[in-house]
GROMACS .gro file of C-alpha atoms in nm:
model
  468
    1MET     CA    1  11.210  13.871 -16.514
    2ARG     CA    2  11.342  13.640 -16.209
    3GLN     CA    3  11.583  13.923 -16.135
    4VAL     CA    4  11.278  14.160 -16.109
    5LEU     CA    5  11.063  13.909 -15.868
    6LYS     CA    6  11.326  13.834 -15.671
    7HIS     CA    7  11.484  14.147 -15.537
    8VAL     CA    8  11.153  14.332 -15.574
    9LEU     CA    9  10.930  14.054 -15.389
   10GLY     CA   10  11.189  14.008 -15.157
   11GLY     CA   11  11.179  14.422 -15.026
   12LEU     CA   12  10.866  14.341 -14.982
   13SER     CA   13  10.902  14.025 -14.783
   14ILE     CA   14  10.714  13.821 -14.893
   15ILE     CA   15  10.727  13.455 -14.811
   16ASP     CA   16  11.010  13.210 -14.840
   17ASP     CA   17  10.757  12.970 -15.096
   18ASP     CA   18  10.491  13.245 -15.271
   19LEU     CA   19  10.841  13.331 -15.384
   20ASP     CA   20  10.968  13.059 -15.527
   21ALA     CA   21  10.658  12.939 -15.659
   22ALA     CA   22  10.633  13.305 -15.830
   23GLY     CA   23  10.922  13.249 -15.980
   24LEU     CA   24  10.809  12.869 -16.129
   25VAL     CA   25  10.505  13.063 -16.235
   26ILE     CA   26  10.503  13.353 -16.389
   27THR     CA   27  10.808  13.202 -16.615
   28GLU     CA   28  10.537  12.936 -16.736
   29TYR     CA   29  10.269  13.157 -16.783
   30LEU     CA   30  10.528  13.413 -16.947
   31THR     CA   31  10.609  13.090 -17.193
   32ASN     CA   32  10.243  12.994 -17.263
   33LEU     CA   33  10.170  13.361 -17.318
   34LEU     CA   34  10.434  13.335 -17.614
   35ARG     CA   35  10.308  12.982 -17.714
   36HIS     CA   36   9.995  13.120 -17.823
   37SER     CA   37  10.055  13.429 -17.919
   38LYS     CA   38   9.992  13.550 -18.229
   39GLY     CA   39  10.281  13.743 -18.350
   40GLU     CA   40  10.190  14.044 -18.158
   41ASP     CA   41  10.473  14.277 -18.083
   42GLU     CA   42  10.330  14.434 -17.732
   43THR     CA   43  10.401  14.560 -17.441
   44VAL     CA   44  10.386  14.279 -17.055
   45VAL     CA   45  10.283  14.499 -16.781
   46LEU     CA   46  10.363  14.355 -16.449
   47LEU     CA   47  10.238  14.511 -16.182
   48ILE     CA   48  10.234  14.419 -15.811
   49THR     CA   49   9.972  14.617 -15.561
   50ARG     CA   50   9.889  14.609 -15.210
   51THR     CA   51   9.595  14.457 -15.120
   52ASN     CA   52   9.315  14.585 -14.848
   53THR     CA   53   9.526  14.272 -14.609
   54SER     CA   54   9.801  14.446 -14.629
   55ASP     CA   55   9.951  14.088 -14.881
   56TYR     CA   56  10.002  14.222 -15.253
   57MET     CA   57   9.872  14.100 -15.601
   58LEU     CA   58  10.121  14.016 -15.877
   59GLU     CA   59   9.977  14.046 -16.193
   60ILE     CA   60  10.071  14.038 -16.519
   61VAL     CA   61   9.891  14.237 -16.844
   62ASP     CA   62   9.949  14.237 -17.248
   63ASP     CA   63   9.723  14.318 -17.510
   64LEU     CA   64   9.793  13.983 -17.697
   65SER     CA   65   9.485  13.785 -17.830
   66PRO     CA   66   9.271  13.663 -17.499
   67TYR     CA   67   9.367  13.281 -17.468
   68ASN     CA   68   9.248  13.178 -17.142
   69LEU     CA   69   9.475  12.928 -17.029
   70PHE     CA   70   9.240  12.822 -16.728
   71GLU     CA   71   8.936  12.738 -16.925
   72LEU     CA   72   9.082  12.628 -17.297
   73ASN     CA   73   9.333  12.339 -17.102
   74GLU     CA   74   9.161  12.010 -17.180
   75SER     CA   75   9.394  11.834 -17.036
   76ASP     CA   76   9.335  11.603 -16.724
   77TRP     CA   77   9.696  11.535 -16.590
   78ASP     CA   78   9.772  11.552 -16.215
   79ILE     CA   79  10.127  11.702 -16.119
   80ASN     CA   80  10.108  11.495 -15.861
   81SER     CA   81  10.089  11.130 -16.156
   82GLY     CA   82  10.507  11.151 -16.229
   83ILE     CA   83  10.473  11.167 -16.559
   84LEU     CA   84  10.552  11.456 -16.797
   85VAL     CA   85  10.344  11.557 -17.090
   86GLU     CA   86  10.329  11.827 -17.414
   87GLY     CA   87  10.065  12.034 -17.242
   88GLY     CA   88   9.796  12.091 -17.023
   89MET     CA   89  10.157  12.046 -16.724
   90GLY     CA   90  10.123  12.459 -16.705
   91VAL     CA   91   9.768  12.551 -16.557
   92GLU     CA   92   9.838  12.240 -16.285
   93LEU     CA   93  10.165  12.369 -16.227
   94ILE     CA   94   9.985  12.702 -16.107
   95ARG     CA   95   9.681  12.567 -15.969
   96HIS     CA   96   9.913  12.376 -15.765
   97TYR     CA   97  10.102  12.608 -15.627
   98PHE     CA   98   9.847  12.951 -15.635
   99PRO     CA   99   9.454  12.836 -15.627
  100ALA     CA  100   9.313  13.142 -15.705
  101ALA     CA  101   9.494  13.269 -15.949
  102ASP     CA  102   9.292  13.414 -16.153
  103TYR     CA  103   9.297  13.569 -16.544
  104CYS     CA  104   9.076  13.811 -16.712
  105THR     CA  105   8.989  13.989 -16.991
  106THR     CA  106   8.869  14.319 -16.924
  107ASN     CA  107   8.875  14.707 -17.243
  108ASN     CA  108   9.079  14.447 -17.409
  109LYS     CA  109   9.349  14.364 -17.185
  110ASN     CA  110   9.419  14.046 -17.036
  111HIS     CA  111   9.452  13.987 -16.631
  112PHE     CA  112   9.664  13.670 -16.514
  113SER     CA  113   9.679  13.738 -16.125
  114VAL     CA  114   9.775  13.577 -15.818
  115PRO     CA  115   9.781  13.688 -15.435
  116LEU     CA  116  10.119  13.693 -15.202
  117LYS     CA  117  10.108  13.679 -14.864
  118GLN     CA  118  10.362  13.890 -14.683
  119GLY     CA  119  10.638  13.796 -14.433
  120LYS     CA  120  10.573  13.790 -14.053
  121ASP     CA  121  10.928  14.020 -14.072
  122LYS     CA  122  10.750  14.397 -14.085
  123PRO     CA  123  11.005  14.603 -14.234
  124LYS     CA  124  11.196  14.885 -13.950
  125ALA     CA  125  11.092  15.198 -13.976
  126ILE     CA  126  11.376  15.373 -13.738
  127TYR     CA  127  11.206  15.692 -13.526
  128VAL     CA  128  11.368  16.021 -13.429
  129ASP     CA  129  11.192  16.304 -13.121
  130ASP     CA  130  11.282  16.381 -12.756
  131ASP     CA  131  10.915  16.389 -12.676
  132LYS     CA  132  10.826  16.110 -12.468
  133ALA     CA  133  10.439  16.131 -12.644
  134GLN     CA  134  10.552  16.210 -12.960
  135LEU     CA  135  10.676  15.903 -12.935
  136ALA     CA  136  10.413  15.640 -12.828
  137LEU     CA  137  10.133  15.862 -13.061
  138ILE     CA  138  10.357  15.772 -13.388
  139ASN     CA  139  10.478  15.392 -13.248
  140ALA     CA  140  10.032  15.349 -13.240
  141TYR     CA  141  10.000  15.518 -13.526
  142LEU     CA  142  10.295  15.275 -13.761
  143LYS     CA  143  10.282  14.929 -13.476
  144ASP     CA  144  10.016  14.728 -13.777
  145ASP     CA  145  10.214  14.815 -14.040
  146TYR     CA  146  10.584  14.866 -13.957
  147ASP     CA  147  10.887  14.758 -13.639
  148VAL     CA  148  10.938  15.044 -13.498
  149VAL     CA  149  11.237  15.147 -13.311
  150SER     CA  150  11.218  15.486 -13.140
  151CYS     CA  151  11.497  15.663 -13.048
  152GLN     CA  152  11.541  16.005 -12.796
  153ASP     CA  153  11.824  16.139 -12.963
  154LEU     CA  154  12.125  16.146 -13.297
  155THR     CA  155  12.329  15.901 -13.087
  156GLU     CA  156  12.105  15.673 -13.025
  157ALA     CA  157  11.962  15.713 -13.363
  158TRP     CA  158  12.290  15.646 -13.559
  159GLN     CA  159  12.331  15.364 -13.352
  160ALA     CA  160  11.970  15.202 -13.484
  161ILE     CA  161  12.069  15.303 -13.797
  162THR     CA  162  12.375  15.062 -13.802
  163LEU     CA  163  12.236  14.807 -13.624
  164HIS     CA  164  11.889  14.803 -13.760
  165ASP     CA  165  11.787  14.675 -14.182
  166ALA     CA  166  11.496  14.972 -14.208
  167GLN     CA  167  11.398  15.052 -14.447
  168VAL     CA  168  11.265  15.476 -14.301
  169LEU     CA  169  11.424  15.703 -14.048
  170ILE     CA  170  11.201  16.013 -13.972
  171LEU     CA  171  11.333  16.189 -13.833
  172ASP     CA  172  11.239  16.506 -13.601
  173TYR     CA  173  11.396  16.863 -13.701
  174GLN     CA  174  11.399  17.076 -13.368
  175LEU     CA  175  11.556  16.836 -13.057
  176GLN     CA  176  11.649  16.963 -12.728
  177LYS     CA  177  12.045  17.009 -12.806
  178GLN     CA  178  12.030  16.995 -13.151
  179THR     CA  179  11.845  17.036 -13.542
  180SER     CA  180  11.881  16.657 -13.656
  181GLU     CA  181  12.081  16.801 -13.933
  182PRO     CA  182  12.433  16.581 -13.830
  183LEU     CA  183  12.235  16.334 -13.839
  184LEU     CA  184  12.130  16.410 -14.153
  185ILE     CA  185  12.531  16.538 -14.336
  186LYS     CA  186  12.663  16.178 -14.073
  187LEU     CA  187  12.363  15.953 -14.313
  188ASN     CA  188  12.468  16.075 -14.673
  189GLY     CA  189  12.833  16.062 -14.634
  190SER     CA  190  12.735  15.671 -14.515
  191ASP     CA  191  12.671  15.397 -14.734
  192TYR     CA  192  12.339  15.366 -14.553
  193ARG     CA  193  12.165  15.662 -14.765
  194SER     CA  194  12.096  15.497 -15.058
  195THR     CA  195  11.846  15.220 -14.931
  196LEU     CA  196  11.759  15.404 -14.592
  197SER     CA  197  11.440  15.577 -14.661
  198VAL     CA  198  11.390  15.927 -14.484
  199VAL     CA  199  11.120  16.179 -14.398
  200MET     CA  200  11.110  16.487 -14.160
  201LEU     CA  201  10.810  16.505 -13.949
  202THR     CA  202  10.793  16.776 -13.730
  203GLY     CA  203  10.619  17.142 -13.589
  204THR     CA  204  10.807  17.432 -13.783
  205ASP     CA  205  10.687  17.500 -14.185
  206SER     CA  206  10.919  17.798 -14.201
  207GLU     CA  207  11.056  17.879 -14.530
  208ASP     CA  208  11.418  17.880 -14.440
  209ILE     CA  209  11.423  17.546 -14.252
  210ILE     CA  210  11.235  17.356 -14.561
  211GLY     CA  211  11.461  17.478 -14.822
  212ARG     CA  212  11.785  17.361 -14.569
  213ILE     CA  213  11.596  17.041 -14.504
  214ASN     CA  214  11.614  16.998 -14.806
  215ARG     CA  215  11.913  17.079 -14.935
  216LEU     CA  216  12.011  16.753 -14.760
  217GLY     CA  217  11.759  16.553 -14.976
  218ILE     CA  218  11.531  16.360 -14.747
  219ASP     CA  219  11.266  16.242 -14.929
  220ASP     CA  220  10.907  16.377 -14.758
  221TYR     CA  221  10.857  16.675 -14.527
  222LEU     CA  222  10.528  16.663 -14.294
  223VAL     CA  223  10.497  16.883 -14.045
  224LYS     CA  224  10.256  16.828 -13.663
  225PRO     CA  225   9.977  16.735 -13.598
  226VAL     CA  226   9.994  16.466 -13.880
  227LYS     CA  227   9.720  16.207 -13.940
  228LYS     CA  228   9.763  15.859 -13.940
  229VAL     CA  229   9.629  15.811 -14.301
  230ARG     CA  230   9.924  16.044 -14.401
  231LEU     CA  231  10.177  15.968 -14.233
  232LEU     CA  232  10.076  15.608 -14.416
  233GLN     CA  233  10.112  15.697 -14.729
  234SER     CA  234  10.392  15.969 -14.727
  235LEU     CA  235  10.593  15.621 -14.532
  236GLU     CA  236  10.436  15.296 -14.888
  237ARG     CA  237  10.606  15.631 -15.170
  238VAL     CA  238  10.965  15.767 -15.027
  239THR     CA  239  10.938  15.365 -14.921
  240ASN     CA  240  10.901  15.175 -15.270
  241ARG     CA  241  11.087  15.507 -15.437
  242VAL     CA  242  11.364  15.357 -15.277
  243LYS     CA  243  11.315  15.108 -15.421
  244ALA     CA  244  11.197  15.160 -15.806
  245PHE     CA  245  11.551  15.333 -15.784
  246GLU     CA  246  11.727  14.980 -15.632
  247TYR     CA  247  11.650  14.818 -15.892
  248GLN     CA  248  11.623  15.067 -16.232
  249VAL     CA  249  11.924  14.991 -16.475
  250GLN     CA  250  12.101  15.333 -16.507
  251THR     CA  251  12.322  15.233 -16.780
  252PRO     CA  252  12.134  14.910 -16.876
  253SER     CA  253  12.383  14.661 -17.151
  254ASN     CA  254  12.039  14.533 -17.350
  255MET     CA  255  12.308  14.274 -17.476
  256ILE     CA  256  12.219  13.872 -17.444
  257ASP     CA  257  12.512  13.806 -17.701
  258TYR     CA  258  12.823  13.941 -17.792
  259GLY     CA  259  13.030  13.913 -18.141
  260MET     CA  260  13.441  13.804 -18.042
  261SER     CA  261  13.652  13.754 -18.273
  262ASP     CA  262  13.717  13.440 -18.518
  263GLY     CA  263  13.298  13.423 -18.561
  264PHE     CA  264  13.262  13.329 -18.168
  265ARG     CA  265  13.008  13.470 -17.951
  266ALA     CA  266  12.973  13.583 -17.582
  267HIS     CA  267  12.608  13.432 -17.444
  268LEU     CA  268  12.466  13.659 -17.134
  269PHE     CA  269  12.253  13.510 -16.880
  270GLY     CA  270  12.167  13.690 -16.535
  271SER     CA  271  12.334  13.972 -16.331
  272ILE     CA  272  12.460  14.088 -16.641
  273GLU     CA  273  12.196  14.054 -16.821
  274VAL     CA  274  12.044  14.286 -16.690
  275GLY     CA  275  12.246  14.600 -16.457
  276ASP     CA  276  12.167  14.508 -16.127
  277GLY     CA  277  12.450  14.330 -15.876
  278GLY     CA  278  12.760  14.388 -15.817
  279ASP     CA  279  12.815  14.196 -16.145
  280PHE     CA  280  12.873  14.417 -16.405
  281PHE     CA  281  12.974  14.315 -16.799
  282MET     CA  282  13.203  14.527 -16.926
  283PRO     CA  283  13.236  14.481 -17.412
  284ILE     CA  284  13.598  14.552 -17.546
  285PRO     CA  285  13.544  14.653 -17.934
  286ASN     CA  286  13.802  14.821 -18.052
  287GLN     CA  287  14.050  14.584 -17.890
  288GLN     CA  288  13.972  14.188 -18.092
  289ASN     CA  289  13.615  14.249 -17.966
  290GLY     CA  290  13.685  14.162 -17.530
  291PHE     CA  291  13.484  14.174 -17.301
  292ILE     CA  292  13.541  14.266 -16.880
  293LEU     CA  293  13.290  14.073 -16.663
  294GLY     CA  294  13.381  14.177 -16.262
  295ASP     CA  295  13.233  14.093 -15.924
  296MET     CA  296  13.283  14.359 -15.663
  297MET     CA  297  13.186  14.270 -15.302
  298GLY     CA  298  12.850  14.178 -15.170
  299HIS     CA  299  12.496  14.233 -15.338
  300GLY     CA  300  12.237  14.413 -15.514
  301ILE     CA  301  12.263  14.821 -15.538
  302GLN     CA  302  12.552  14.941 -15.335
  303ALA     CA  303  12.765  14.633 -15.499
  304ARG     CA  304  12.637  14.776 -15.815
  305LYS     CA  305  12.709  15.218 -15.740
  306GLU     CA  306  13.038  14.988 -15.606
  307SER     CA  307  13.096  14.894 -15.935
  308PHE     CA  308  12.996  15.222 -16.171
  309ALA     CA  309  13.363  15.387 -16.001
  310ILE     CA  310  13.590  15.008 -16.125
  311LYS     CA  311  13.383  15.088 -16.455
  312GLY     CA  312  13.520  15.443 -16.488
  313PHE     CA  313  13.872  15.353 -16.492
  314VAL     CA  314  13.772  15.099 -16.697
  315ARG     CA  315  13.661  15.339 -16.947
  316GLY     CA  316  13.892  15.592 -16.899
  317PHE     CA  317  14.196  15.369 -16.939
  318LEU     CA  318  14.081  15.201 -17.262
  319ALA     CA  319  13.967  15.522 -17.407
  320SER     CA  320  14.441  15.600 -17.418
  321LYS     CA  321  14.418  15.320 -17.664
  322PRO     CA  322  14.679  15.155 -17.439
  323HIS     CA  323  14.624  14.712 -17.523
  324CYS     CA  324  14.360  14.578 -17.227
  325ASN     CA  325  14.671  14.304 -17.110
  326ALA     CA  326  14.820  14.642 -16.924
  327LEU     CA  327  14.416  14.693 -16.761
  328LEU     CA  328  14.436  14.486 -16.463
  329ASN     CA  329  14.801  14.651 -16.396
  330GLY     CA  330  14.648  14.969 -16.395
  331LEU     CA  331  14.410  14.912 -16.186
  332ASN     CA  332  14.610  14.685 -15.910
  333GLN     CA  333  14.782  15.016 -15.944
  334ALA     CA  334  14.475  15.302 -15.892
  335LEU     CA  335  14.313  15.024 -15.556
  336TYR     CA  336  14.677  15.011 -15.405
  337GLU     CA  337  14.690  15.341 -15.358
  338GLU     CA  338  14.330  15.382 -15.265
  339GLN     CA  339  14.230  15.571 -15.483
  340LEU     CA  340  13.872  15.439 -15.566
  341CYS     CA  341  13.665  15.179 -15.385
  342LYS     CA  342  13.809  15.199 -15.042
  343ASN     CA  343  13.534  14.959 -14.891
  344SER     CA  344  13.493  14.689 -15.151
  345LEU     CA  345  13.681  14.451 -15.357
  346VAL     CA  346  13.589  14.367 -15.655
  347THR     CA  347  13.725  13.989 -15.895
  348LEU     CA  348  13.796  14.060 -16.262
  349LEU     CA  349  13.866  13.942 -16.551
  350VAL     CA  350  13.916  14.021 -16.862
  351GLY     CA  351  13.853  13.766 -17.189
  352TYR     CA  352  14.003  13.745 -17.599
  353VAL     CA  353  13.959  13.527 -17.851
  354HIS     CA  354  14.271  13.607 -18.099
  355GLU     CA  355  14.377  13.316 -18.388
  356GLN     CA  356  14.106  13.076 -18.276
  357ARG     CA  357  14.348  13.099 -17.909
  358PHE     CA  358  14.096  13.260 -17.601
  359TYR     CA  359  14.230  13.504 -17.349
  360TRP     CA  360  14.203  13.544 -17.006
  361LEU     CA  361  14.408  13.801 -16.799
  362ASN     CA  362  14.286  13.674 -16.379
  363ALA     CA  363  14.212  13.929 -16.133
  364GLY     CA  364  14.102  13.652 -15.830
  365HIS     CA  365  13.807  13.519 -16.053
  366PRO     CA  366  13.639  13.127 -16.012
  367PRO     CA  367  13.920  13.006 -16.328
  368PRO     CA  368  13.680  12.963 -16.707
  369ILE     CA  369  13.593  12.587 -16.719
  370ALA     CA  370  13.639  12.479 -17.096
  371ILE     CA  371  13.415  12.173 -17.267
  372ASP     CA  372  13.615  11.982 -17.556
  373LYS     CA  373  13.433  11.813 -17.873
  374GLU     CA  374  13.436  11.453 -17.684
  375GLY     CA  375  13.238  11.647 -17.331
  376ASN     CA  376  13.504  11.637 -17.182
  377VAL     CA  377  13.518  11.891 -16.852
  378ARG     CA  378  13.850  12.123 -16.711
  379GLU     CA  379  13.960  12.368 -16.546
  380LEU     CA  380  14.173  12.663 -16.751
  381GLN     CA  381  14.497  12.785 -16.501
  382GLY     CA  382  14.592  13.078 -16.449
  383VAL     CA  383  14.452  13.247 -16.136
  384ASP     CA  384  14.619  13.573 -16.032
  385PRO     CA  385  14.586  13.780 -15.763
  386LEU     CA  386  14.269  13.985 -15.578
  387LEU     CA  387  14.372  14.351 -15.731
  388GLY     CA  388  14.465  14.595 -15.447
  389LEU     CA  389  14.716  14.348 -15.233
  390SER     CA  390  15.061  14.431 -15.402
  391VAL     CA  391  15.146  14.692 -15.634
  392GLU     CA  392  15.458  14.457 -15.707
  393HIS     CA  393  15.284  14.164 -15.909
  394GLN     CA  394  15.237  14.218 -16.255
  395TYR     CA  395  14.977  14.025 -16.394
  396ASN     CA  396  15.013  13.761 -16.675
  397VAL     CA  397  14.805  13.693 -17.013
  398TYR     CA  398  14.661  13.304 -17.016
  399SER     CA  399  14.608  13.175 -17.362
  400GLU     CA  400  14.441  12.840 -17.422
  401SER     CA  401  14.358  12.665 -17.777
  402LEU     CA  402  14.027  12.723 -17.963
  403SER     CA  403  14.037  12.485 -18.229
  404ASP     CA  404  13.944  12.131 -17.916
  405LEU     CA  405  13.717  12.300 -17.729
  406GLN     CA  406  13.352  12.299 -17.754
  407HIS     CA  407  13.214  12.582 -17.481
  408ILE     CA  408  13.408  12.823 -17.212
  409LEU     CA  409  13.235  12.893 -16.904
  410VAL     CA  410  13.311  13.197 -16.762
  411TYR     CA  411  13.141  13.265 -16.441
  412THR     CA  412  13.136  13.510 -16.158
  413ASP     CA  413  13.115  13.288 -15.819
  414GLY     CA  414  12.705  13.328 -15.705
  415LEU     CA  415  12.609  13.074 -15.933
  416PHE     CA  416  12.762  12.811 -15.704
  417ASP     CA  417  12.779  12.981 -15.414
  418ASN     CA  418  12.365  13.025 -15.425
  419ARG     CA  419  12.396  12.640 -15.484
  420GLU     CA  420  12.518  12.574 -15.133
  421ASN     CA  421  12.674  12.254 -15.377
  422ASP     CA  422  12.928  12.048 -15.057
  423VAL     CA  423  13.109  11.943 -15.446
  424THR     CA  424  13.306  12.179 -15.666
  425GLU     CA  425  13.256  12.414 -15.962
  426LEU     CA  426  13.451  12.162 -16.133
  427GLN     CA  427  13.116  11.858 -16.011
  428GLN     CA  428  12.795  12.063 -16.031
  429ILE     CA  429  12.927  12.186 -16.471
  430LYS     CA  430  13.003  11.756 -16.459
  431GLN     CA  431  12.642  11.745 -16.328
  432LEU     CA  432  12.463  12.024 -16.503
  433LEU     CA  433  12.575  11.856 -16.875
  434SER     CA  434  12.467  11.463 -16.796
  435ASN     CA  435  12.132  11.606 -17.011
  436ILE     CA  436  12.237  11.831 -17.267
  437SER     CA  437  12.352  11.776 -17.612
  438LEU     CA  438  12.694  12.012 -17.597
  439ASN     CA  439  12.544  11.990 -17.989
  440ASP     CA  440  12.202  12.173 -17.925
  441GLY     CA  441  12.190  12.551 -18.051
  442ASP     CA  442  12.025  12.608 -17.724
  443PHE     CA  443  12.308  12.476 -17.477
  444ALA     CA  444  12.438  12.775 -17.359
  445SER     CA  445  12.072  12.932 -17.240
  446ILE     CA  446  11.997  12.509 -17.166
  447LEU     CA  447  12.321  12.511 -16.952
  448TRP     CA  448  12.159  12.872 -16.740
  449GLN     CA  449  11.781  12.727 -16.723
  450ASN     CA  450  11.961  12.384 -16.518
  451SER     CA  451  12.169  12.593 -16.289
  452GLN     CA  452  11.874  12.818 -16.087
  453VAL     CA  453  11.804  12.783 -15.771
  454SER     CA  454  11.533  12.846 -15.596
  455LEU     CA  455  11.446  13.283 -15.606
  456SER     CA  456  11.447  13.303 -15.172
  457LYS     CA  457  11.806  12.986 -15.207
  458GLU     CA  458  11.984  13.332 -15.426
  459VAL     CA  459  12.231  13.459 -15.145
  460ASP     CA  460  12.418  13.611 -15.385
  461ASP     CA  461  12.463  13.814 -15.734
  462ALA     CA  462  12.489  13.537 -16.009
  463SER     CA  463  12.610  13.528 -16.363
  464LEU     CA  464  12.709  13.359 -16.647
  465ILE     CA  465  12.950  13.357 -17.028
  466VAL     CA  466  12.887  13.122 -17.284
  467ILE     CA  467  13.094  13.161 -17.539
  468ASN     CA  468  13.037  12.923 -17.853
   0.00000   0.00000   0.00000
C-alpha cells in the first residue's frame, strides 16, 4: 500500500505533508480493519478521486462488518501526552493528521476517507501549434490546471520534451512546413514516451490521417474546434491511463516468502514484493532454490522496463541448465557487447544455500550483512565490479558458513540512500536492531517496518531480503 501511495499520490502532486500523513494513517486504518474484522474474506478497495476543489479524496471501501472507529473509540488518549497506550491511539493519530477524516456505511459498504491537498506545482502540458491565436486559446483553457509550454515547430517541441518533465503532449497535425509525424516517430523511439501522454488536436477528420496517426500510438484524437470541458476530460483520462500503466504489475511475483534449501527461507519486502520499480527478484527453483536480486539504475516505470531485458536474458540462460555460478560471466559479456540495456546500469546478486553454507555472486551490489546468534553484525566480504565494464573479468563465488548465523540481510542501496544518514549501512543496521529480538518470529517484518522513511523521502526503490 505504501508503494501505491508513494507513486500515485506523488504523480498527482499531493503536498508532502499529506503524502507522508497518508502513509501513516492508511497503515493505521488497515491495521484497525484487520484487528476488528471477523475473519471475512472480502475485497478492500482503494479509491483516489478528484474533488470539486481540484484536490483529491483518498478512500478505503470494504464489505466487512461495520466498525466505526470514531464512534466506538472510548479512549481519551492525547497524542501530545508522550504516553503509549494499548488502544485508542489510532483514532487520535488519524484525527491529528486529518481532522476531516470520515467513516460511514452505505449500501452495505464501509467508507473511510481523508481529503488530500494538491501541491502548488501543476502538471506540465506541451502544446505544439503554428497558429498563435490557437496557442493563446488553448493556454487560456488549461492555465488553471496545467503549466502550459507553447511551441510553434517540431524543434522547439523536442527541446521542450527533453527539458520539461511533462505529463501530456498536445499536437497539431498539420504545421506550416510539415506534419507532426516525425516528432511522433522520434518520441516513440525514446524513453520519454513511456511517461508522456499524446493527444492530437487538429482541424482534419480524414479517415486516412486518423488511421496513420493511430498507428503512431497516440492516446486521443480531438478535432478543432474543441470545447474546454472536452479537452480537459481528454487530458485527465489519458494522463490517468499512463499513471495506471506505470504502476500496473505485468508479471507480479505475489511472493513475500521464498523457500530455500536446507530449511532456510528468504523473506521479501519493498519494491521486489510488488514489482513496481527497477528492483527485481527472480527465484531459481531448479538450482538449490537460489535467487537473483537486481537493481536497475533509475526509479519507477523506466527502470522496470529496463529490468525486463535483464530478466529475459537470465531466463534464457538458465533454461539451458548451466549452473547459476556461470550466469554473471555470460551476462557480463552480453552487456559488454551492448546486446541489451545500452542506456542503463544494473547491480546483481545471485544467492543460494547449500549444505549449511550461503553462496553468493556479487556484481556491484551492496555486500550481504550477517547477524550472528550473539547479535554481532558484519558485512560479508565479496563484491565484484559492475557488469559490462570488462569482458576479461571472471566473477567469483563467495561463501559463508551458516552454523553460527541467525540472519543474513540482502538489500538494494535505496534502503539506506532514502534515509539521508551520514553513517554507514552497517552502523544504520546496528541502530535498527537495537530494540529488536533476534529470535522474534516477526524479526524480518519488524526490521523492515523500522527502516521505513516518510513517503516523500523515498528517492529510490528500496528492497530487503532477510534469510533465516
